[in-house]
Coordinates of N, CA, C and O in Angstrom, one line a residue:
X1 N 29.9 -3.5 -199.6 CA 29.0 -3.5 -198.5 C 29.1 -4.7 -197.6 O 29.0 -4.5 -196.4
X2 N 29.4 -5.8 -198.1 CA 29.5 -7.0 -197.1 C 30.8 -6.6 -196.3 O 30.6 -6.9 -195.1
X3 N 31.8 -6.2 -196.6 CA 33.3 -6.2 -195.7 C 32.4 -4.8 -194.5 O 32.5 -4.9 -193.3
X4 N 31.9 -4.0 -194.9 CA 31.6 -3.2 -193.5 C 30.7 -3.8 -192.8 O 30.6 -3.5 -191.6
X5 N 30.0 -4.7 -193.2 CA 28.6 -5.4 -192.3 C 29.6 -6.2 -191.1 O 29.5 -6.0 -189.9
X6 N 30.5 -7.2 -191.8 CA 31.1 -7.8 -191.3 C 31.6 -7.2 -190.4 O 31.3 -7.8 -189.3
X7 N 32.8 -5.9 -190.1 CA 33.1 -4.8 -189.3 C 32.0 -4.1 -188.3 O 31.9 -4.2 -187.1
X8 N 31.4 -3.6 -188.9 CA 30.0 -3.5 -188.0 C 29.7 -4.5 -187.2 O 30.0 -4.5 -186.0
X9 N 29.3 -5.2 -187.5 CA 28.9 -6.5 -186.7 C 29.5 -7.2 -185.6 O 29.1 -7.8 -184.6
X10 N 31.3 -6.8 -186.1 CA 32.2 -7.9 -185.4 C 32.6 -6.6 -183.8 O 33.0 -6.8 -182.7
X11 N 32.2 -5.4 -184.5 CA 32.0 -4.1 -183.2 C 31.0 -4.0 -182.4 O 31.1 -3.7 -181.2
X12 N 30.1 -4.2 -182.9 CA 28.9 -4.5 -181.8 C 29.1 -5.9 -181.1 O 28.7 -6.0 -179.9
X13 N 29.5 -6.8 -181.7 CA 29.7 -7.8 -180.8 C 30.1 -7.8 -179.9 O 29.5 -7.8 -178.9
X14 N 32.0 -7.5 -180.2 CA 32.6 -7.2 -179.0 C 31.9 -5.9 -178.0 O 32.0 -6.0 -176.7
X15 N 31.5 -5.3 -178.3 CA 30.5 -3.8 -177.5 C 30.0 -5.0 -176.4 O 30.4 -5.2 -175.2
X16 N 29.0 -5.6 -177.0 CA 27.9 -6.4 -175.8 C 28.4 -7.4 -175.8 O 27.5 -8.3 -175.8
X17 N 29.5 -7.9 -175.7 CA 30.2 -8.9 -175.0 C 31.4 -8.3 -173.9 O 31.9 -9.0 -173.0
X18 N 31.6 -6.7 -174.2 CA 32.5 -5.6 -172.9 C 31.5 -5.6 -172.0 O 31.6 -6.1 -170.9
X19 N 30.4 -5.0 -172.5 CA 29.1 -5.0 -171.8 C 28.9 -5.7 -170.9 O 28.8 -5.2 -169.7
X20 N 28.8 -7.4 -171.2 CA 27.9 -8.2 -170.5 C 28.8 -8.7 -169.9 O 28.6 -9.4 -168.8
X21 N 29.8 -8.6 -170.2 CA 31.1 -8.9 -169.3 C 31.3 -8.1 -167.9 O 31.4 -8.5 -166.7
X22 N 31.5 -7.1 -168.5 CA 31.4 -6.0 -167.3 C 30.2 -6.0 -166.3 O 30.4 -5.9 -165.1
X23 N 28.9 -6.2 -166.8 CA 27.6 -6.4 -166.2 C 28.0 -7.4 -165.2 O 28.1 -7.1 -164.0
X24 N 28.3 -9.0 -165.7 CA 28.3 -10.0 -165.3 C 29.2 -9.9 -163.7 O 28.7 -10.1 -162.6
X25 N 30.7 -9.3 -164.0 CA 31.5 -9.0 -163.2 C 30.7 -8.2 -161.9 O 30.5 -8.8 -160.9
X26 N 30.2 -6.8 -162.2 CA 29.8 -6.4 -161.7 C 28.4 -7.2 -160.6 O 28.1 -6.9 -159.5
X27 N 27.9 -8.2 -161.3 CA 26.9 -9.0 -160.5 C 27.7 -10.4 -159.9 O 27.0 -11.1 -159.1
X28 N 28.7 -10.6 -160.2 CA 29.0 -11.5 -159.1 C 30.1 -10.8 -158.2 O 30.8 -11.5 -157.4
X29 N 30.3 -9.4 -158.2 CA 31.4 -9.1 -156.7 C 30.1 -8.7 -156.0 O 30.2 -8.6 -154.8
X30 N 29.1 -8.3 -156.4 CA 27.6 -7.8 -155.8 C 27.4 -9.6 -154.8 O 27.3 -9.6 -153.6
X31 N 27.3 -10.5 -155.6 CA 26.8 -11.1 -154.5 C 27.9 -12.1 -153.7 O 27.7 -13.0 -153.0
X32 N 29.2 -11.4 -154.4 CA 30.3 -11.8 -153.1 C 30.1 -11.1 -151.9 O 30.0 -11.7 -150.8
X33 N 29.9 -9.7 -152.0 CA 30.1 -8.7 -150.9 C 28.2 -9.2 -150.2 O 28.0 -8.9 -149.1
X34 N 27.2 -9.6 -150.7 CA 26.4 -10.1 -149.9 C 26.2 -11.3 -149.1 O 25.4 -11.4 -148.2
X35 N 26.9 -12.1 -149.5 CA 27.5 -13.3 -149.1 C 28.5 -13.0 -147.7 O 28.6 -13.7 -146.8
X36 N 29.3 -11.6 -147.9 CA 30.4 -11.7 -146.6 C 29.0 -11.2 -145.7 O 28.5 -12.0 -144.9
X37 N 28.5 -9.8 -145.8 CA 27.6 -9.3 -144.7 C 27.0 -10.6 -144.5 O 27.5 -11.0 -143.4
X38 N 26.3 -11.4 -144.9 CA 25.6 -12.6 -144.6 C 26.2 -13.2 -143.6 O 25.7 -13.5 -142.5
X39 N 27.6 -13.4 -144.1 CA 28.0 -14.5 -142.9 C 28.2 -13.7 -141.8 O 27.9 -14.2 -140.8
X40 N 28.7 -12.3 -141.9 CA 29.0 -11.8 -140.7 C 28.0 -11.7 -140.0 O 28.2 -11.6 -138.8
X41 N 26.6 -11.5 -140.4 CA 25.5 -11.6 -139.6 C 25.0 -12.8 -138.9 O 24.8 -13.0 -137.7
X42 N 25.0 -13.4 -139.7 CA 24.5 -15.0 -139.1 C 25.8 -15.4 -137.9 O 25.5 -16.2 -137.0
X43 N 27.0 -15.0 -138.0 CA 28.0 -15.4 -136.9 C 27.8 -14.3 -135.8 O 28.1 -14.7 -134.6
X44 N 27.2 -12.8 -136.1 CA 27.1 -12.1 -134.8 C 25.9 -12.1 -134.2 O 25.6 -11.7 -133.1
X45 N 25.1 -13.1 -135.3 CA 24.0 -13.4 -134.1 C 23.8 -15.2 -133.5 O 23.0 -15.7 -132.7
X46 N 24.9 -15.8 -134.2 CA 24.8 -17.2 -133.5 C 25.9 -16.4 -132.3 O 25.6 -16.9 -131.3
X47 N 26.8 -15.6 -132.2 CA 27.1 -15.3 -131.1 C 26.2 -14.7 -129.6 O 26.5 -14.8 -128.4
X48 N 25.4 -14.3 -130.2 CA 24.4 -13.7 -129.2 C 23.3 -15.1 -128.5 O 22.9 -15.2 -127.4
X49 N 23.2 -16.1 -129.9 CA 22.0 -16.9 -129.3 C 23.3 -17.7 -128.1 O 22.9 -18.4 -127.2
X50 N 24.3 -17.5 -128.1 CA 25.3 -18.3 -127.2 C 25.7 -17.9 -126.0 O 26.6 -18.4 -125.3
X51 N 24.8 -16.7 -125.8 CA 25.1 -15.9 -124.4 C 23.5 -16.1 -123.7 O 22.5 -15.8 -124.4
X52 N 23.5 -16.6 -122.3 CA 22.4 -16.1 -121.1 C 22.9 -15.9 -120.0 O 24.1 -16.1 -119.7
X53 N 22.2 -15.5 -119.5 CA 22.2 -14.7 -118.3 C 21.0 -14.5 -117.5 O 19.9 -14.4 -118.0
X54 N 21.2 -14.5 -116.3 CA 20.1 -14.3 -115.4 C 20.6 -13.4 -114.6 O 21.8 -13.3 -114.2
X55 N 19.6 -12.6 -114.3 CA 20.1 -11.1 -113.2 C 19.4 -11.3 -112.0 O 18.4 -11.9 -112.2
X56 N 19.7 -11.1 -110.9 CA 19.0 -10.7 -109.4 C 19.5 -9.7 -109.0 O 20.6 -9.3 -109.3
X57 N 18.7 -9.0 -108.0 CA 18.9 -7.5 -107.4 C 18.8 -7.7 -106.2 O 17.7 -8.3 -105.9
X58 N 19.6 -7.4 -105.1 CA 19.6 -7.4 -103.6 C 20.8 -6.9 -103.0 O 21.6 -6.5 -103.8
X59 N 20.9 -6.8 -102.0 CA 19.9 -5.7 -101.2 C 19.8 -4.0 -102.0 O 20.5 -3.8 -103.0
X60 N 19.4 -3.4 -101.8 CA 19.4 -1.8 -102.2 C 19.4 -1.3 -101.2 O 18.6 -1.7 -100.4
X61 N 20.4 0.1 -100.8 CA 19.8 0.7 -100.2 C 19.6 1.9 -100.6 O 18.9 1.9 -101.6
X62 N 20.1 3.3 -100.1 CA 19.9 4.7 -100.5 C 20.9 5.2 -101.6 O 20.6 6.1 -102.4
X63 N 22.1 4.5 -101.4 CA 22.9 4.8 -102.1 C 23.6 4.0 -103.3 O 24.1 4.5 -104.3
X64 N 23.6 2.6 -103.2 CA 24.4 1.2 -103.3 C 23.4 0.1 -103.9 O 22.2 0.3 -103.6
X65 N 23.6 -1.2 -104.8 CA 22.9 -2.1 -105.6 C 24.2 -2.8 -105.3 O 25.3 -2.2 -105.1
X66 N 23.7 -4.6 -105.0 CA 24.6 -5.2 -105.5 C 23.8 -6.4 -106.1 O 22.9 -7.0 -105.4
X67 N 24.2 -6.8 -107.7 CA 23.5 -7.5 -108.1 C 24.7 -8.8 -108.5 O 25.9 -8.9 -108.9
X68 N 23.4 -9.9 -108.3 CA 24.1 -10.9 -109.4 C 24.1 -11.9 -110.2 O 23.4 -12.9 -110.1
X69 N 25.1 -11.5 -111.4 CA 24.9 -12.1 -112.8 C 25.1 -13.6 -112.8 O 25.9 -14.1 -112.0
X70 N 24.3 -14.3 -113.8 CA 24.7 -15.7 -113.5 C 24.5 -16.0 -115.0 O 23.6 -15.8 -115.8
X71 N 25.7 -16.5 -115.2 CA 26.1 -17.0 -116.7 C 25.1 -18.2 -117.2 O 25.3 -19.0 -116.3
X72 N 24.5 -18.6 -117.8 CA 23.6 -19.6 -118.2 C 24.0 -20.2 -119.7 O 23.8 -21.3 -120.2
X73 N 24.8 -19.3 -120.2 CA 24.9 -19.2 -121.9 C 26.3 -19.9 -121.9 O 26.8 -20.1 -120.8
X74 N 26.9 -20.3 -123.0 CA 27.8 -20.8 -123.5 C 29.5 -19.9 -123.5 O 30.7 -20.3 -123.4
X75 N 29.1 -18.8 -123.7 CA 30.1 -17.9 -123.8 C 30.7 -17.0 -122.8 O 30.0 -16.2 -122.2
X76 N 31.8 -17.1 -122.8 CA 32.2 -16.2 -121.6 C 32.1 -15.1 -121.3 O 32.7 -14.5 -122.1
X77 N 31.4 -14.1 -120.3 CA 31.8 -13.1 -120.1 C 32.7 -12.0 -119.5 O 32.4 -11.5 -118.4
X78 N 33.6 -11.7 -120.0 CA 34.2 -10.9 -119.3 C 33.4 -9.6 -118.3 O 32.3 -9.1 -118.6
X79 N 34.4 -9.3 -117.1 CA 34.1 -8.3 -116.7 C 35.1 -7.3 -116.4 O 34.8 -6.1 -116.1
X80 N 36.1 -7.7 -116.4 CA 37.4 -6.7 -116.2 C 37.7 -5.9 -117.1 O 38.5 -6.5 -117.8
X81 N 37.4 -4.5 -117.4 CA 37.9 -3.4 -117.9 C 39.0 -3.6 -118.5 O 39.9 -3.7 -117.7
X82 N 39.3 -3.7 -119.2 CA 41.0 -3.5 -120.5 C 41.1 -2.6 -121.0 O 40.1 -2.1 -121.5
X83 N 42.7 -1.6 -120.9 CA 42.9 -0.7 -121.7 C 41.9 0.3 -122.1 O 41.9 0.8 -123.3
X84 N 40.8 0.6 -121.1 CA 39.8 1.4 -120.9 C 38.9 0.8 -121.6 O 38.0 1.6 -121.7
X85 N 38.8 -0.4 -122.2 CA 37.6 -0.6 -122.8 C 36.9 -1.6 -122.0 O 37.4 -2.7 -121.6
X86 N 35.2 -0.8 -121.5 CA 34.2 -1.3 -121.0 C 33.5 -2.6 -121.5 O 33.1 -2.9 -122.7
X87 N 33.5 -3.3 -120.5 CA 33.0 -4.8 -121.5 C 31.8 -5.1 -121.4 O 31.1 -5.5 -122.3
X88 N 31.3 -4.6 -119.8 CA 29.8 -4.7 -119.7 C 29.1 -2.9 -119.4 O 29.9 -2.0 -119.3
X89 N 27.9 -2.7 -119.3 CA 27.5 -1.9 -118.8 C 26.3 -1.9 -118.1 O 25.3 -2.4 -118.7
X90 N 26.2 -1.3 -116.9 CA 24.9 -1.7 -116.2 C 23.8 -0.3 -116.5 O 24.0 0.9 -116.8
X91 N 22.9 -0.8 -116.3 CA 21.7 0.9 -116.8 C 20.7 0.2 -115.8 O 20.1 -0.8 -115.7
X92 N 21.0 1.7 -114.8 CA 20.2 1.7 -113.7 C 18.5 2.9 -113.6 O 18.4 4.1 -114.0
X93 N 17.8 2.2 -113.2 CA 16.7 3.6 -113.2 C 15.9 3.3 -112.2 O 15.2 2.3 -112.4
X94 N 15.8 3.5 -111.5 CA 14.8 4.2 -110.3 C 14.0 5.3 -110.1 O 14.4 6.3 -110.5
X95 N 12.9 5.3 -109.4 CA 12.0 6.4 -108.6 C 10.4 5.7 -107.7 O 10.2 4.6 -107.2
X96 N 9.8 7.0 -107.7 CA 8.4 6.7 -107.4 C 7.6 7.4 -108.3 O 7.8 7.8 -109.4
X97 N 6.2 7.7 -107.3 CA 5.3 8.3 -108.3 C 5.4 9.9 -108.5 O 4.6 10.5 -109.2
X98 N 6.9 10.4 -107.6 CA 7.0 11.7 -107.7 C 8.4 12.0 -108.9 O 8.8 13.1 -109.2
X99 N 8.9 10.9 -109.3 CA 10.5 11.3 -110.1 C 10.6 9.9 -110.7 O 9.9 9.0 -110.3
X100 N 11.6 9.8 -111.6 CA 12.5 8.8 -112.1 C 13.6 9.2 -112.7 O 13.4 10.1 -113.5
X101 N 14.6 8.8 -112.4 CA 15.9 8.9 -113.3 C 16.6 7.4 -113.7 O 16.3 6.2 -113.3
X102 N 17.4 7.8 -114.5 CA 18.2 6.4 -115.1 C 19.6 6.9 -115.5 O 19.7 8.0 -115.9
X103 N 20.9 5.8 -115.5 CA 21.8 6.3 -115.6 C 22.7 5.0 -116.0 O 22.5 3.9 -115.5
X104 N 23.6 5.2 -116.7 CA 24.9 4.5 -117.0 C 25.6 4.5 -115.9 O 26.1 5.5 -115.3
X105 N 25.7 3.0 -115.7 CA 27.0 2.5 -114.4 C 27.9 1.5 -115.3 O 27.6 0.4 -115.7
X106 N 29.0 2.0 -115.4 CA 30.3 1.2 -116.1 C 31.6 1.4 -114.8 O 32.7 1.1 -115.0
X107 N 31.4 1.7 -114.1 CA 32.1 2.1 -112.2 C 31.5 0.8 -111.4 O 30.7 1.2 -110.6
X108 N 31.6 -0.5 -111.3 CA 31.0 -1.2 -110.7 C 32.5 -2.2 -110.4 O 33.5 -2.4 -111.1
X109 N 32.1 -2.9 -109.0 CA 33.2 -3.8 -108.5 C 32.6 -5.0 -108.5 O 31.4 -5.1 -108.2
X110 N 33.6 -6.2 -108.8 CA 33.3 -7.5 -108.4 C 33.4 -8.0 -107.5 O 34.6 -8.2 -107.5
X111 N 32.9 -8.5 -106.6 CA 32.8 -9.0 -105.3 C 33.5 -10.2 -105.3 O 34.6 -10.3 -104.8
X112 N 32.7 -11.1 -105.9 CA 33.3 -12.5 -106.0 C 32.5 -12.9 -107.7 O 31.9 -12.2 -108.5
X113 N 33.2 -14.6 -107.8 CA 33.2 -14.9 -108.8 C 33.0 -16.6 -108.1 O 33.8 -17.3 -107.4
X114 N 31.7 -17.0 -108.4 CA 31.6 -18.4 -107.9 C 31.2 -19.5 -108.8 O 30.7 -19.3 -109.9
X115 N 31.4 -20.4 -108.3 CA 30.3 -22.0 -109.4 C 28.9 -21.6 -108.9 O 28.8 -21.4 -107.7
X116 N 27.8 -21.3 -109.6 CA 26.6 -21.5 -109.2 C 25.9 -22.6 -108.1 O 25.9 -23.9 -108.0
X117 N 25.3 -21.9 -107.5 CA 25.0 -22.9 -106.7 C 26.3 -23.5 -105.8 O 26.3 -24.7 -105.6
X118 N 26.8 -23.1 -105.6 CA 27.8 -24.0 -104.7 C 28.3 -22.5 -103.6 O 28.1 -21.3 -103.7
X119 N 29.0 -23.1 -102.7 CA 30.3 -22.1 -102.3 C 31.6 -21.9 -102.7 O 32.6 -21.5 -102.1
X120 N 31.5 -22.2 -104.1 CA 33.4 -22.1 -104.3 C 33.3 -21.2 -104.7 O 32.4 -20.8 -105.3
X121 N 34.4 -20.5 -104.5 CA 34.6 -19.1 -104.9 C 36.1 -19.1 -105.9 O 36.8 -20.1 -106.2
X122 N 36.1 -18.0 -106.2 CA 37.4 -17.9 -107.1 C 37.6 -16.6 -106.9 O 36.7 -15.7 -107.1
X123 N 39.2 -16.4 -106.5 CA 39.2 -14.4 -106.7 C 38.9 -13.5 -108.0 O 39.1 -13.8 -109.2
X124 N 38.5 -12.6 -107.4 CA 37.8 -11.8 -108.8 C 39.2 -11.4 -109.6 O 39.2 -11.1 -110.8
X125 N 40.3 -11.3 -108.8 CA 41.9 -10.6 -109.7 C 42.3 -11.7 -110.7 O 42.8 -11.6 -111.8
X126 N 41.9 -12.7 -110.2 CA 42.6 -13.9 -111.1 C 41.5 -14.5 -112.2 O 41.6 -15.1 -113.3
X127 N 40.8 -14.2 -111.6 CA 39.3 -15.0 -112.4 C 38.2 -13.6 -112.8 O 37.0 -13.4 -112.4
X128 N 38.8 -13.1 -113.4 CA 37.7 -11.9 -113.8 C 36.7 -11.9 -115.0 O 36.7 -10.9 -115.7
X129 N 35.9 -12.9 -115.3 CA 35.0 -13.6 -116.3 C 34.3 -14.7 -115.5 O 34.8 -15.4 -114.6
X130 N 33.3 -14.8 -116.1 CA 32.2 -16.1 -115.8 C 31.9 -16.7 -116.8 O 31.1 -16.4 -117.7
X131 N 32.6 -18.1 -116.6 CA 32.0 -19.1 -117.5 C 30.6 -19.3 -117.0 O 30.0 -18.9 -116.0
X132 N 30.3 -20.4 -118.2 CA 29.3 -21.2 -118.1 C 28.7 -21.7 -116.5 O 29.6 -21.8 -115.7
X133 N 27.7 -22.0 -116.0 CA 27.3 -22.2 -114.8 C 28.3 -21.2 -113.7 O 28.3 -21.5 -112.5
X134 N 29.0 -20.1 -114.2 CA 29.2 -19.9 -112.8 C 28.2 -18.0 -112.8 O 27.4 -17.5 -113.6
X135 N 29.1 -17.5 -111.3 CA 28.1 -16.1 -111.3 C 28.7 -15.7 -110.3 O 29.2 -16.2 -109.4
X136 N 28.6 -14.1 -110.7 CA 29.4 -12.5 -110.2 C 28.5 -11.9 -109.5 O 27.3 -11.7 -109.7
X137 N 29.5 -11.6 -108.1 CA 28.7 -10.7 -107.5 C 29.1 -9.3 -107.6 O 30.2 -9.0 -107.2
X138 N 28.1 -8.4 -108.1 CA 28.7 -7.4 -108.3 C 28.0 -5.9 -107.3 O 27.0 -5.8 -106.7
X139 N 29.0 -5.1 -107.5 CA 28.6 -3.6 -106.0 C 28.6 -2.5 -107.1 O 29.2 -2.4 -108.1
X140 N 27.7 -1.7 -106.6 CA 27.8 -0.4 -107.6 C 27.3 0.1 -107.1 O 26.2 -0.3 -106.7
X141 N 27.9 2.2 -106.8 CA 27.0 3.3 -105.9 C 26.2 3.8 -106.9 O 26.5 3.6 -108.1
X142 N 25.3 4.3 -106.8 CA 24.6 5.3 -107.9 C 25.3 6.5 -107.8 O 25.8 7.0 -106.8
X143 N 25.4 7.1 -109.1 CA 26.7 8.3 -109.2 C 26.2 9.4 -108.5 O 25.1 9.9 -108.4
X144 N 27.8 9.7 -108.0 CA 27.3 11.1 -107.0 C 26.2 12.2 -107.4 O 25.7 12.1 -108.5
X145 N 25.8 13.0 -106.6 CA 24.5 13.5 -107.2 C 23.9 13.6 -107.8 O 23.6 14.6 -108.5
X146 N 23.2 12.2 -107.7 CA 22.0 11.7 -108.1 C 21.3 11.4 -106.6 O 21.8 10.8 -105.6
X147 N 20.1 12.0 -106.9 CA 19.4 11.3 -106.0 C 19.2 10.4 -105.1 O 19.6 9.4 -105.7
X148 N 18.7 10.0 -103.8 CA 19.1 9.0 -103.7 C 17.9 8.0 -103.8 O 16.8 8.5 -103.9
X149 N 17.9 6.6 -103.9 CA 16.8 5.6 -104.2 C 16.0 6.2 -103.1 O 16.6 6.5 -102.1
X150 N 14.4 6.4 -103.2 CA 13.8 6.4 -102.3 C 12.8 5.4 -101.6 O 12.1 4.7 -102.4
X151 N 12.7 5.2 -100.8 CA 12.2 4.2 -99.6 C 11.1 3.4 -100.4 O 10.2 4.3 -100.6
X152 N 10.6 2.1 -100.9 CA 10.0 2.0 -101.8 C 9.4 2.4 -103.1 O 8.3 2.6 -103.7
X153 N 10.8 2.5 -103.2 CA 11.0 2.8 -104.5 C 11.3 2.0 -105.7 O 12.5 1.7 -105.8
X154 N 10.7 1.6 -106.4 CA 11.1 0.8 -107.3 C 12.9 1.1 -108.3 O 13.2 2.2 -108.9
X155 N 13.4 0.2 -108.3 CA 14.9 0.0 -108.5 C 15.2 -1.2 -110.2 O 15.5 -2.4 -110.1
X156 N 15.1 -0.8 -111.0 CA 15.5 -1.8 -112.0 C 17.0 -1.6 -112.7 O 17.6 -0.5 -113.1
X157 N 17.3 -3.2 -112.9 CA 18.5 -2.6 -113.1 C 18.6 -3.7 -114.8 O 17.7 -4.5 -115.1
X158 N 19.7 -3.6 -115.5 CA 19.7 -3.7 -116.7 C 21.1 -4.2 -116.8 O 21.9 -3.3 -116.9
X159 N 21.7 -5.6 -116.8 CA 23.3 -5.9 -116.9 C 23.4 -6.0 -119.0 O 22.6 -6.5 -119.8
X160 N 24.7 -5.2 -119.3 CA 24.1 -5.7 -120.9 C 25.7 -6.2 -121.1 O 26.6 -5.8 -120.3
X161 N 25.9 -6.7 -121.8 CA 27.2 -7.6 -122.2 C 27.9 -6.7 -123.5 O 27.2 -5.9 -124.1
X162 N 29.0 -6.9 -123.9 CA 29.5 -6.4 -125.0 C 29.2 -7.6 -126.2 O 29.8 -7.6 -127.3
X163 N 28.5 -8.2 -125.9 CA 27.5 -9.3 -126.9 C 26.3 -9.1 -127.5 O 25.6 -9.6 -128.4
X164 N 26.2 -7.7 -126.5 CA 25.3 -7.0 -127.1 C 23.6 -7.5 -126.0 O 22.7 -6.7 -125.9
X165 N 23.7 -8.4 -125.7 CA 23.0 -9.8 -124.6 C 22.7 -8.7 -123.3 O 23.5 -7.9 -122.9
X166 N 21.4 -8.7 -122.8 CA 21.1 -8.3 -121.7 C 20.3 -8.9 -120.8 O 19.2 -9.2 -121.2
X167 N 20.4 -9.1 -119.7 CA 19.6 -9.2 -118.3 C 18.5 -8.3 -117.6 O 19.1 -7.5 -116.9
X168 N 17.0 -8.2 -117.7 CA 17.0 -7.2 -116.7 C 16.6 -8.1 -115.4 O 16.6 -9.3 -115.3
X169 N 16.1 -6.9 -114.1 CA 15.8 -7.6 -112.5 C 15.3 -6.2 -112.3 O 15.7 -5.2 -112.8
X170 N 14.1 -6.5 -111.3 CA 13.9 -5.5 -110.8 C 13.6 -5.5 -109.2 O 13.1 -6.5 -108.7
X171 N 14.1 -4.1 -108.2 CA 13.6 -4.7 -106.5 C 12.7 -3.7 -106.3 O 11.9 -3.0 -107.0
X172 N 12.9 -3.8 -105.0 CA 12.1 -2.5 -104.0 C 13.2 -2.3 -103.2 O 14.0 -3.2 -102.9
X173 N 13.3 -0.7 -102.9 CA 14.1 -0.6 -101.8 C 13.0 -0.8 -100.3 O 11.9 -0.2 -100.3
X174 N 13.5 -1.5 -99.4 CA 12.4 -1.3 -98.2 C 12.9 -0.3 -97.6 O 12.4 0.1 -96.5

């Protein structure tokens, strides 16, 4: 009887020592893989606290918006289109008290590209992003048949970044 206790014993050991091993294993790749989401969160949103922006809307008319963005934040924004990929997108909505519509504008031109506040300009082909202190003027039609803005009509418009970061502004058409 004592040589099988011993046997017995020395099997269940090893059992809850496979066990707690495996358990153990099992609990620290658990809080490796929460540790990576962690970081990736805390870095995609210290990316975001690193972006501002300020939006203005002028002039509007029936057909046409030209607004502009002004970089405040730390991080660059692109605006030039790559390999079909959209960097910013604008979300337009307008009406009165008889209609509203709203619509995706990723069709928009850059006008210019300046230091805030100043007159320097920089061409939009060579300089297609806004650092820090500077700001884009940008043109965009409302897509073909759509309506057109109506004569005090309220006009808001929405610049959002691939940062995820948005601006809004809102006008009147006179």
């Amino acid at each position: 009887m004592g040589f099988s206790v011993t046997i017995t014993s020395s099997i269940i050991l090893i059992a809850m020592f496979a066990i707690s091993t495996s358990f153990l294993i099992t609990l620290f790749q658990g809080l490796k893989e929460i540790s990576y989401i962690a970081e990736n969160y805390v870095s995609r949103n210290r990316e975001k606290l690193d972006v501002a922006l300020q939006l203005e809307v002028y002039p509007v008319n029936a057909t046409l918006c030209n607004i502009t963005v002004r970089n405040t934040g730390y991080n660059v924004i692109f605006l030039e289109d790559q390999s079909g990929f959209k960097w910013n997108t604008i979300l337009l909505s307008y009406g009165n008290e008889s209609f509203w519509v709203s619509y995706s504008i990723e069709d928009y031109e850059v006008l210019e590209v300046k230091v805030s506040g100043t007159s320097y300009t920089f061409t939009p082909n060579s300089h297609n992003y806004i650092e820090s202190g500077e700001e884009a003027l940008i043109f965009f039609n409302i897509p073909s048949g759509a309506p057109e803005i109506p004569v005090n009509g309220l006009v808001s418009v929405v610049f959002v970044t691939h940062y995820g970061v948005a601006a809004k502004a809102e006008a009147v058409r006179e």
